[in-house]
CSV table of C-alpha atoms in Angstrom, one decimal:
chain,number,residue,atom,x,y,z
A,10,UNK,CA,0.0,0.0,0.0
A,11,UNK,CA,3.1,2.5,0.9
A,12,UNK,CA,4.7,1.5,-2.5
A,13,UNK,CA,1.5,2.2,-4.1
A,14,UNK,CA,1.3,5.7,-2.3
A,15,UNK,CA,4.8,6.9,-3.6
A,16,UNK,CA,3.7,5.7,-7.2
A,17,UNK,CA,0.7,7.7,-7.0
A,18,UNK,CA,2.2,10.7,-5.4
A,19,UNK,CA,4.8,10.4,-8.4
A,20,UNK,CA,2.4,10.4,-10.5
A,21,UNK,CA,2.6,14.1,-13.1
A,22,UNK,CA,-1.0,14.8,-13.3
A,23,UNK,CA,-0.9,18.8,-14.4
A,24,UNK,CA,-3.3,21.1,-12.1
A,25,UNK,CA,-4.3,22.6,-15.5
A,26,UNK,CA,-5.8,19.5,-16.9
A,27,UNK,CA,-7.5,18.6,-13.9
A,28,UNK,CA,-9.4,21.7,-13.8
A,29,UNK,CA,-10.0,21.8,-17.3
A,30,UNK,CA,-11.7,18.3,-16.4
A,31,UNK,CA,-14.0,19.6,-13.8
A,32,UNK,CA,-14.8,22.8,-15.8
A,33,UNK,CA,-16.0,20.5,-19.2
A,34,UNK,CA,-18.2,18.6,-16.7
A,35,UNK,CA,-19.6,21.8,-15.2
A,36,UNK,CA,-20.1,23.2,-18.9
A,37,UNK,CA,-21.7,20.4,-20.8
A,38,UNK,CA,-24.4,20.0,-17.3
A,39,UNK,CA,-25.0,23.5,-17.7
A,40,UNK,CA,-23.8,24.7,-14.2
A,41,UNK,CA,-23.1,28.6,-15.5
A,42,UNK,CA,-22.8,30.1,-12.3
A,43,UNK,CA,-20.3,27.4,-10.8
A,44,UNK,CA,-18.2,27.4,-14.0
A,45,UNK,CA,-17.9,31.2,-13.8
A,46,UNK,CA,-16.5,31.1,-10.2
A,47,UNK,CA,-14.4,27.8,-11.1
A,48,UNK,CA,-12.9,29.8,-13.9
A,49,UNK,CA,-12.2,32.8,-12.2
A,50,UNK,CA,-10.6,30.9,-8.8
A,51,UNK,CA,-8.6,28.9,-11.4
A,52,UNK,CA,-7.6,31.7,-13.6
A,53,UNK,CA,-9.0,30.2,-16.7
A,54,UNK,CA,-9.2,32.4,-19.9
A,55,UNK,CA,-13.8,32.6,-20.1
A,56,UNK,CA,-15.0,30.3,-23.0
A,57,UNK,CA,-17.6,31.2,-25.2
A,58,UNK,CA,-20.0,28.6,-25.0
A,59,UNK,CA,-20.1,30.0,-21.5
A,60,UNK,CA,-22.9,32.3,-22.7
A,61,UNK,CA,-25.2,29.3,-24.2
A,62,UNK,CA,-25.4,27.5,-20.6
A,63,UNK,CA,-28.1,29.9,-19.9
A,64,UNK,CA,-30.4,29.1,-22.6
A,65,UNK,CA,-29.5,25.5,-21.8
A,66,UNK,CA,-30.8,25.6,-18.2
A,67,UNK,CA,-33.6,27.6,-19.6
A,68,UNK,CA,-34.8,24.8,-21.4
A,69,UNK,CA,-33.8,22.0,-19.2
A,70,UNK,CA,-35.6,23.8,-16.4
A,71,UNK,CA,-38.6,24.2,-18.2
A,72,UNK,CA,-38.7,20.8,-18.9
A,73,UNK,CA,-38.3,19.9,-15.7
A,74,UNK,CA,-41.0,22.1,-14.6
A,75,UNK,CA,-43.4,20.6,-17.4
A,76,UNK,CA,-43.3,23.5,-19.7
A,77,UNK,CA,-42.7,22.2,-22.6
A,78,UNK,CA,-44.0,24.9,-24.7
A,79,UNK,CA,-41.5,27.1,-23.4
A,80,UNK,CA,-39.0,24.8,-23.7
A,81,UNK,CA,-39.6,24.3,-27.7
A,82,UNK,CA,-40.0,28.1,-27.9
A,83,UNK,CA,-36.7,28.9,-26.2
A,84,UNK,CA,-34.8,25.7,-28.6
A,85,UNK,CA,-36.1,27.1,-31.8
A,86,UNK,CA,-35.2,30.9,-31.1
A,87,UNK,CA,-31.3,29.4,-30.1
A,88,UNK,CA,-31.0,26.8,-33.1
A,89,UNK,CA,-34.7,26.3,-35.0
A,90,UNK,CA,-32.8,23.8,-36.9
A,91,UNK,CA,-32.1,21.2,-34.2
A,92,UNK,CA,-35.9,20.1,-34.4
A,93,UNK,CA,-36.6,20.3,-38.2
A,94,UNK,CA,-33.4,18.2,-38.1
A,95,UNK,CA,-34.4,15.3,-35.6
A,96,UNK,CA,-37.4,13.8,-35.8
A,97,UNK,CA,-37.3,11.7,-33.1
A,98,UNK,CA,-36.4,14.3,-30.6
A,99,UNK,CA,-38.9,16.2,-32.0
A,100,UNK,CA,-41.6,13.3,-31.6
A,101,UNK,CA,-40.4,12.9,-28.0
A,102,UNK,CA,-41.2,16.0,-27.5
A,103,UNK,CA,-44.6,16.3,-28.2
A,104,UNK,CA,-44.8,12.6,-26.6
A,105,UNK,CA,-43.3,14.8,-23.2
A,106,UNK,CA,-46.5,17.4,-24.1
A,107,UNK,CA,-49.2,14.3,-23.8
A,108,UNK,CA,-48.2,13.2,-20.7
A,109,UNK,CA,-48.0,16.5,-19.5
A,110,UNK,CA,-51.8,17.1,-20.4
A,111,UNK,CA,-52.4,13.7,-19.1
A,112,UNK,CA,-50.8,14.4,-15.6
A,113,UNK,CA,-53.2,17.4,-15.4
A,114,UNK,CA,-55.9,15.8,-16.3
A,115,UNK,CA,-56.8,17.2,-19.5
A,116,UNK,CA,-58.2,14.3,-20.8
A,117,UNK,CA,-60.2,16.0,-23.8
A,118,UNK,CA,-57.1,18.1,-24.7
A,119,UNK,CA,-54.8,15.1,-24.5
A,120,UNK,CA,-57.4,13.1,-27.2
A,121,UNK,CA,-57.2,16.2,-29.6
A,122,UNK,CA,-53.4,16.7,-29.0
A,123,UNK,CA,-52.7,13.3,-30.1
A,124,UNK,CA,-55.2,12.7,-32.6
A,125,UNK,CA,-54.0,16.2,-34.3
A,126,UNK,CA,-50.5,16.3,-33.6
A,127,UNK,CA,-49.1,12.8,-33.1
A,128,UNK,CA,-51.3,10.3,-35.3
A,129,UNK,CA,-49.3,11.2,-38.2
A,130,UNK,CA,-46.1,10.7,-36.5
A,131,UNK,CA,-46.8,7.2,-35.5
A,132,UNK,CA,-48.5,6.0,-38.8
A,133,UNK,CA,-45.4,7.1,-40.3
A,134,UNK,CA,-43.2,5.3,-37.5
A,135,UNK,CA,-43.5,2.2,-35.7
A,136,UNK,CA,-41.2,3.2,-33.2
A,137,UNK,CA,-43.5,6.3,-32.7
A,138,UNK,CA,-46.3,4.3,-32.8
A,139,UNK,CA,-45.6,2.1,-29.8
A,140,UNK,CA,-44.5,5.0,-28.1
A,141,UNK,CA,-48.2,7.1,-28.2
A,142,UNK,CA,-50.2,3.7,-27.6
A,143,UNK,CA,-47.8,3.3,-24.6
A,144,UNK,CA,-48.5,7.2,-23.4
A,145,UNK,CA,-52.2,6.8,-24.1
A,146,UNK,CA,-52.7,4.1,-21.9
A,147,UNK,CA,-52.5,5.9,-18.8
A,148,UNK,CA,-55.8,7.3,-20.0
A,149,UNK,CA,-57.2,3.7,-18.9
A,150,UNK,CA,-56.4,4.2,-15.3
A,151,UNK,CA,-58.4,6.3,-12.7
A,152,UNK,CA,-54.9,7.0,-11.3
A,153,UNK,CA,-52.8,6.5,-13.8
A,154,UNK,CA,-49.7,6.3,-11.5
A,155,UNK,CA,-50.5,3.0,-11.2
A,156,UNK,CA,-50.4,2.1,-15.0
A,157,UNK,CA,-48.1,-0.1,-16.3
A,158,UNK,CA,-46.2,3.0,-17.8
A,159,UNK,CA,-46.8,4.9,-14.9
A,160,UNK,CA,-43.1,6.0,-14.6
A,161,UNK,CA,-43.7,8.2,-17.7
A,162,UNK,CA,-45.3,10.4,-15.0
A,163,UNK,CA,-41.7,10.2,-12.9
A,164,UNK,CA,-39.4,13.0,-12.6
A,165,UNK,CA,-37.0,10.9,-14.3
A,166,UNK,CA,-39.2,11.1,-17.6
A,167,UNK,CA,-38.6,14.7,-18.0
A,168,UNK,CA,-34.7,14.8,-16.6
A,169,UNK,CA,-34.4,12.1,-19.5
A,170,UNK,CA,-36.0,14.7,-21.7
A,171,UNK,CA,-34.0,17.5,-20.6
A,172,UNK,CA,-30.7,15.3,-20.9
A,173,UNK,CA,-31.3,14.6,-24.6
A,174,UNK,CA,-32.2,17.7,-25.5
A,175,UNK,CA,-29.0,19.1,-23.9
A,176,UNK,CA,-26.8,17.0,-25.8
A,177,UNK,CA,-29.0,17.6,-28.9
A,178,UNK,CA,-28.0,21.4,-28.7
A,179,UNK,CA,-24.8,20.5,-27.8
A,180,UNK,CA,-24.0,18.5,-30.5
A,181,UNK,CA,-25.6,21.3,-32.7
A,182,UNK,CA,-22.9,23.6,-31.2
A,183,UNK,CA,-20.1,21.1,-31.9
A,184,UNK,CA,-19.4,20.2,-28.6
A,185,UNK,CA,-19.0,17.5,-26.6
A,186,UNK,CA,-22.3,15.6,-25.8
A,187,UNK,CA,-21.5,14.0,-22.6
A,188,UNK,CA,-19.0,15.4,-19.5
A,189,UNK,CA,-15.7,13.6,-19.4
A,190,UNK,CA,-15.5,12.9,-15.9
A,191,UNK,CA,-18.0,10.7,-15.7
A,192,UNK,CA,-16.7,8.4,-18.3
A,193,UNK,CA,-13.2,8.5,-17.0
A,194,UNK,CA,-14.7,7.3,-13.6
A,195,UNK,CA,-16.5,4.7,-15.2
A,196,UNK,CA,-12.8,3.6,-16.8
A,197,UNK,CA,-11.0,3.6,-13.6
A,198,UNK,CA,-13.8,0.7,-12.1
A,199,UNK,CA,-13.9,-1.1,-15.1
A,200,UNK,CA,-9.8,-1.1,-15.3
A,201,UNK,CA,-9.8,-1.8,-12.0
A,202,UNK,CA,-12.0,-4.8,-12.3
A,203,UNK,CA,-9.9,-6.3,-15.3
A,204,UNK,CA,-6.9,-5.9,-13.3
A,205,UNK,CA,-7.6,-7.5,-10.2
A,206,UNK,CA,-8.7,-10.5,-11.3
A,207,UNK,CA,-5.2,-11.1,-12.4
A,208,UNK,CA,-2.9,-9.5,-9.5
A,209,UNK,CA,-3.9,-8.3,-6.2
A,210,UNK,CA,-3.3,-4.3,-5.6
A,211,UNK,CA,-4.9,-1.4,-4.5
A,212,UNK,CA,-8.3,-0.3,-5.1
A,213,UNK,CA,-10.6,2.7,-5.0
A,214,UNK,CA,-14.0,1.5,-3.6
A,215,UNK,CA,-15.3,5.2,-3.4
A,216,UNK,CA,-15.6,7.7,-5.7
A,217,UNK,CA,-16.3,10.6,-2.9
A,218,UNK,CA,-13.4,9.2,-0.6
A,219,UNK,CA,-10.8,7.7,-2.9
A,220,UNK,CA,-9.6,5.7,-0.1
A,221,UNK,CA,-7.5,2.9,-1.1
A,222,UNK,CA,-8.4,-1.3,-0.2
A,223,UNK,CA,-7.1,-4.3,-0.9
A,224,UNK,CA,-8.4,-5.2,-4.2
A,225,UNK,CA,-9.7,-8.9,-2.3
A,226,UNK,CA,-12.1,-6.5,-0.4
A,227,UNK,CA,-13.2,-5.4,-3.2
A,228,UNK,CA,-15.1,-8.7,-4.5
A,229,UNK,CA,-18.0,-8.2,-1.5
A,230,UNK,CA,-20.1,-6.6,-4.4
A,231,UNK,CA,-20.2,-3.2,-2.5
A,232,UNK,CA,-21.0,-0.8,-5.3
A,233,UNK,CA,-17.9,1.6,-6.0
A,234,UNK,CA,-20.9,5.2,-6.4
């Protein structure tokens, strides 16, 4: 474990790069006002997608919120091509607007909204299909929580939403999609679990700690978030 220490402590990991690291995950999440301080306690030079994470958490917090009228109105005025571009983000969408109406209880509007705006959609797209039989549905519960699809009334249904509508303008800004961090954490178990089961060394069992086990301890299935 001391060996292992040294090696680590040895290691050149540049303060730059690391904070370049945490600044591309607070960026591509759309945390404005954190990557503004971060960048300022760290001396980094201001980017300019800095002034897009705005309209980002604009939109993701209107989803979140339910609005997705706003949300659409907001998209189009940044980049109206994003939507004319993807049809299936645009289908989910509207899909997102059903079950809105549905979750208030606007059963009459719901009917219309999908017979007007989403029929087409499906008839031209299996996919699509499945996906507006699945939404209406709920319509055949008193409380439709307790639908089969019921979880497409969870919070997670619109942070889904919100996510791939971040990338989506993300990717329209050619930028990166997804934070790195994230991934490289996801490397660091994975390598770790290819290595051990070849030598025995050091682990990291926590992400928030970092504390270093016995890679032996590490096979009691604890998970490493």
């Amino acid at each position: 474990m001391e060996d292992w220490n040294d090696l680590l402590k040895a290691s050149n990991v540049k303060k730059k790069d690391l904070n370049l690291l945490v600044l591309n995950y607070l960026v591509t999440e759309g945390y404005k006002d954190s990557a503004v301080n971060f960048m300022q306690e760290a001396g980094i030079p201001s980017k300019n997608d800095i002034a897009f994470i705005e309209r980002r958490k604009q939109i993701r917090n209107s989803i979140q919120n339910g609005d997705v009228k706003t949300a659409v109105e907001i998209l189009n005025d940044l980049d109206p091509e994003i939507l004319d571009t993807d049809p299936q983000l645009f289908f989910l969408l509207q899909q997102q607007k059903l079950i809105e109406l549905i979750r208030d209880d606007n059963v009459l509007e719901a009917l219309r909204f999908a017979s007007e705006e989403l029929d087409k959609s499906g008839a031209e797209n299996e996919a699509f299909l499945e996906e507006l039989e699945k939404t209406m549905s709920l319509l055949a519960f008193k409380n439709n929580k307790l639908s089969p699809v019921g979880y497409l009334l969870d919070m997670s249904q619109r942070q889904k939403i919100a996510s791939q509508l971040n990338s989506a303008i993300l990717a329209s800004q050619a930028q990166e999609k997804n934070p790195k961090l994230p991934l490289l954490i996801k490397m660091l178990f994975w390598s770790q679990e290819q290595l051990s089961e070849k030598i025995s060394f050091p682990v990291i069992k926590n992400i928030y700690s970092a504390d270093l086990h016995e890679s032996k301890e590490n096979s009691d299935g604890e998970s490493p978030l």
